[in-house]
PDB file of C-alpha atoms in Angstrom:
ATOM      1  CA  UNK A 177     -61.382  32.003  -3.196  1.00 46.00           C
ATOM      2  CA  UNK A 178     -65.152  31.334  -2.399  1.00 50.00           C
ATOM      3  CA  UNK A 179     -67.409  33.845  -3.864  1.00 50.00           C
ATOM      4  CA  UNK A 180     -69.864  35.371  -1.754  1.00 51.00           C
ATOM      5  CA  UNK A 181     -73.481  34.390  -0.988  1.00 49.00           C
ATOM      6  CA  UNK A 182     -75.835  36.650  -1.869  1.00 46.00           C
ATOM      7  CA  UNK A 183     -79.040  35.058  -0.794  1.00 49.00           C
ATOM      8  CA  UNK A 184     -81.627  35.707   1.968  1.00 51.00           C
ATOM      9  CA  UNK A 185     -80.417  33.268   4.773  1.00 49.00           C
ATOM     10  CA  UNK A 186     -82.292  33.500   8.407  1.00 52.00           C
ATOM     11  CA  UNK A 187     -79.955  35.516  11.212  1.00 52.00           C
ATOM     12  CA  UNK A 188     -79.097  31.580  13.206  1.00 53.00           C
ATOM     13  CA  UNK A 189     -77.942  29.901   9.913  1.00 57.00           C
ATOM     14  CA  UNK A 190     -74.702  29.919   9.688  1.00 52.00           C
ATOM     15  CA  UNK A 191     -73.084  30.700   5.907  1.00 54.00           C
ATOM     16  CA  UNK A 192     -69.679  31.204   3.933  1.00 53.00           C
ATOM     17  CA  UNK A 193     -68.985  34.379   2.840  1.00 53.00           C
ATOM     18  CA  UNK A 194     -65.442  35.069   1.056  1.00 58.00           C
ATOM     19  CA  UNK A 195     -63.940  32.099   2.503  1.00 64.00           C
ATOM     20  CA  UNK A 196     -65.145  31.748   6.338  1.00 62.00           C
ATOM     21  CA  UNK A 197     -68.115  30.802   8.379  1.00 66.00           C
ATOM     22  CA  UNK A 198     -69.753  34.042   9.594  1.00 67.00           C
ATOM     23  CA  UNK A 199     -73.484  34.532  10.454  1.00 62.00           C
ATOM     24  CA  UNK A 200     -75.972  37.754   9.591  1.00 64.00           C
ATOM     25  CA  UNK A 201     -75.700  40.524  12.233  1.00 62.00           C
ATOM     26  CA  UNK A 202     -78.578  43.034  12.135  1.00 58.00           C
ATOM     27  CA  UNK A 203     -78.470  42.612   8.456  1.00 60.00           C
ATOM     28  CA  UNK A 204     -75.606  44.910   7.849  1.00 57.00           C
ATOM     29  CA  UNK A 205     -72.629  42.776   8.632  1.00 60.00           C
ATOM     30  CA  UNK A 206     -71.150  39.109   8.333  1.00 64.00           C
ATOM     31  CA  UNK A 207     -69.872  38.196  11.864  1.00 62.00           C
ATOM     32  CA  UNK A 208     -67.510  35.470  11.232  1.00 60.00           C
ATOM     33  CA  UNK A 209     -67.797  32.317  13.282  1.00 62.00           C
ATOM     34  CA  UNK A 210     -63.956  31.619  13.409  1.00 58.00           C
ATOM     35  CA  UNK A 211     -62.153  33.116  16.127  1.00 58.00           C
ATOM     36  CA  UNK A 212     -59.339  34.288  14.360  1.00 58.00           C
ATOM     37  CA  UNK A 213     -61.491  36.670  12.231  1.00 56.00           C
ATOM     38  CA  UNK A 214     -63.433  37.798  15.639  1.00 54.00           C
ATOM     39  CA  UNK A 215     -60.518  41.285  16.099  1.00 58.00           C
ATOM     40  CA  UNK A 216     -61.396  42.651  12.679  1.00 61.00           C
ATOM     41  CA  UNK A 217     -64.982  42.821  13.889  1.00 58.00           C
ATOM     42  CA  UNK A 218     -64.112  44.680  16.885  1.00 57.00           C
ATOM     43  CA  UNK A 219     -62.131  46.592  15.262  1.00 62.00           C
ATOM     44  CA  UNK A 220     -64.543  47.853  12.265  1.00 60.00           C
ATOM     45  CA  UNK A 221     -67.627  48.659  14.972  1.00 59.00           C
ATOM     46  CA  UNK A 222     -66.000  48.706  18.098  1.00 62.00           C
ATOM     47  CA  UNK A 223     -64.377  52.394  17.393  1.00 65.00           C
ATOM     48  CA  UNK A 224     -67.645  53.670  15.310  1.00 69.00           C
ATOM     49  CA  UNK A 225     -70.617  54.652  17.838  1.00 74.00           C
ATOM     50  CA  UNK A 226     -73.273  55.404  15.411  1.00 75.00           C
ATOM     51  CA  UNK A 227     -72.473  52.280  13.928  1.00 71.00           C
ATOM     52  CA  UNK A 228     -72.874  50.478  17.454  1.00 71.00           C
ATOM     53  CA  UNK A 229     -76.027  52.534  17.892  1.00 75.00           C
ATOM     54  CA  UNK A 230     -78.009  51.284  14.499  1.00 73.00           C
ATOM     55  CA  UNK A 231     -76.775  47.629  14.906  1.00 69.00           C
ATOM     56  CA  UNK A 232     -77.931  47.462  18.452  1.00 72.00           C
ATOM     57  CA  UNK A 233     -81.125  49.570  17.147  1.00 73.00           C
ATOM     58  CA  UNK A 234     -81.544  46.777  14.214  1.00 70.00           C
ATOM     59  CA  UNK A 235     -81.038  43.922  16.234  1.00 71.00           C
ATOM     60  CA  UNK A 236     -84.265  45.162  18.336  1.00 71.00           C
ATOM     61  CA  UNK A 237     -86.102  45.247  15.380  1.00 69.00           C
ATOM     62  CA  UNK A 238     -85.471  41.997  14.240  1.00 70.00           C
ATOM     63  CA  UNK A 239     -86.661  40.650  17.920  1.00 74.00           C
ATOM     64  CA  UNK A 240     -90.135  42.504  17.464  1.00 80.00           C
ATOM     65  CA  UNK A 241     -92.044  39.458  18.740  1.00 85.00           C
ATOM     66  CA  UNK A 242     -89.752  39.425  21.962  1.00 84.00           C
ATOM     67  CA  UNK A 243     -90.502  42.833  22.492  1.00 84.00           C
ATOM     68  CA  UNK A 244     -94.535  42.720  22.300  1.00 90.00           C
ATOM     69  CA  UNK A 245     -94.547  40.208  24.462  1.00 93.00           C
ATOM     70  CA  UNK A 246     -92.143  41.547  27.112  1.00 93.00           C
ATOM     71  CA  UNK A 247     -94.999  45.244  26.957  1.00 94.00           C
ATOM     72  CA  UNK A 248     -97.852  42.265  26.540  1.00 97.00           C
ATOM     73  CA  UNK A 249     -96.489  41.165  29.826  1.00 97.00           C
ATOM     74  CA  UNK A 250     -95.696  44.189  31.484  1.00 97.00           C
ATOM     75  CA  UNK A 251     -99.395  45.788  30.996  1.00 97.00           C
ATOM     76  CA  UNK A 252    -100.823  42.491  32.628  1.00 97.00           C
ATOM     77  CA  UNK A 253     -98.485  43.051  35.784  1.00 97.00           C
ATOM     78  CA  UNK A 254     -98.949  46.561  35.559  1.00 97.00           C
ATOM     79  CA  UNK A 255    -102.465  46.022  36.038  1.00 97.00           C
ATOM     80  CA  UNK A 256    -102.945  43.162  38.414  1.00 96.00           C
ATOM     81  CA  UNK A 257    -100.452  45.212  40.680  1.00 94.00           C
ATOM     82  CA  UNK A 258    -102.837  48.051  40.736  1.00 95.00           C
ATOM     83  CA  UNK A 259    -105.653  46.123  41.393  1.00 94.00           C
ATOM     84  CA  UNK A 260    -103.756  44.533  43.976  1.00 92.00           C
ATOM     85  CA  UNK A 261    -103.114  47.571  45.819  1.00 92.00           C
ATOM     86  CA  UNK A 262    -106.143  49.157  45.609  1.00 92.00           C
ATOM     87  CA  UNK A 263    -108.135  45.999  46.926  1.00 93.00           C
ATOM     88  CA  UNK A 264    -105.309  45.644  49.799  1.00 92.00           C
ATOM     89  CA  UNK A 265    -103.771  49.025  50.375  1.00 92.00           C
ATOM     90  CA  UNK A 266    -105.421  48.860  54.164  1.00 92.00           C
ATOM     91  CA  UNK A 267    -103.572  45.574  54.830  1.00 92.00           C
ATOM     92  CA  UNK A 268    -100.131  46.758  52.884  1.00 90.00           C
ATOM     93  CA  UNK A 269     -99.498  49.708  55.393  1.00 93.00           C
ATOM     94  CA  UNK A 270    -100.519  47.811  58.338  1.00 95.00           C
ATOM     95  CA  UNK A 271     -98.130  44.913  57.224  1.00 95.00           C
ATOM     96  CA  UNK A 272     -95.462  48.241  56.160  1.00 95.00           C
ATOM     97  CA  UNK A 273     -95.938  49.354  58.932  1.00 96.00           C
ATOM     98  CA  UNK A 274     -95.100  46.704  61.654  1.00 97.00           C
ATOM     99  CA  UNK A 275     -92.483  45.419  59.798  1.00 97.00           C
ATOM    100  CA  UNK A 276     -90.691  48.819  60.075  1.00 97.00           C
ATOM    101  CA  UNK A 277     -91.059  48.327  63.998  1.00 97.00           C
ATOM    102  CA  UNK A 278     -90.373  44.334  64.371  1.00 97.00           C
ATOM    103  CA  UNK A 279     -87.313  44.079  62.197  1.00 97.00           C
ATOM    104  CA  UNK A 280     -85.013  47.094  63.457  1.00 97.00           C
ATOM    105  CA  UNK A 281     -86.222  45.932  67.105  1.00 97.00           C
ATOM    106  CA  UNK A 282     -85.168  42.004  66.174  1.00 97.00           C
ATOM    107  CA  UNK A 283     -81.922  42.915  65.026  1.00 97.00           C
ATOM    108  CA  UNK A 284     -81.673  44.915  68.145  1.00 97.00           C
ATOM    109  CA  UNK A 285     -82.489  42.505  70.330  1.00 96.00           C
ATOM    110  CA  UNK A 286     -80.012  40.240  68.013  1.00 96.00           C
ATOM    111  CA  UNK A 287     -77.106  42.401  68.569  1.00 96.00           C
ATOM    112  CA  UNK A 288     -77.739  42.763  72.314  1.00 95.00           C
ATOM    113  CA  UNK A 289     -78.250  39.146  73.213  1.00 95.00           C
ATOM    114  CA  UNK A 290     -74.846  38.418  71.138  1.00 93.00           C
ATOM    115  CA  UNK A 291     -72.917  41.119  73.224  1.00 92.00           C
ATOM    116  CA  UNK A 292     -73.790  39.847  76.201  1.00 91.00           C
ATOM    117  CA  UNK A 293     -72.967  36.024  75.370  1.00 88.00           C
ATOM    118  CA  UNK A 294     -69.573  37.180  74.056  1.00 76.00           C
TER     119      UNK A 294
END
């Protein structure tokens, strides 16, 4: 039998532990890369929810720079949205406004001019 590795490896490289290819998963567990190993993984988290809970939880933390740049992103939208609005707010409820009136009567006037061709 293999013996296990017990060095740091980063989360995409794949390693050998006790005999099959697995990868690191949240830093806790060795998900093997072979499919017939893939049930006994389901069946150690897939029945534990607090488990579930911290891997999902740890996984997060390990995509920190994913999530700063999704709020980094976010509070630039946030704010050009704002500004947006409060340059164009006149021009939003006029444009609201009569497109509230023009579509229902187009697809009015839709409907009637196909009933009467039919």
């Amino acid at each position: 039998p293999a013996t296990p590795v017990l060095q740091d490896v980063p989360e995409s490289q794949e390693i050998v532990v006790r005999g099959y290819p697995s990868f690191p998963l949240a830093g806790v567990l060795c998900v093997p890369n072979v499919r017939e190993f893939e049930g006994n993984i389901t069946e150690l988290t897939g029945k534990n929810i607090a488990l579930q809970a911290a891997l999902q939880v740890s996984e997060l933390w390990h995509n920190q720079e994913v999530l700063l740049l999704a709020a980094l992103v976010t509070v630039v939208l946030s704010l050009t949205f704002l500004c947006f609005v409060e340059n164009c707010a006149r021009s939003l409820i006029n444009i609201s406004v009569t497109a509230l009136i023009v579509v229902p009567a187009a697809f009015a006037a839709y409907r009637v001019y196909k009933h009467h061709e039919a």
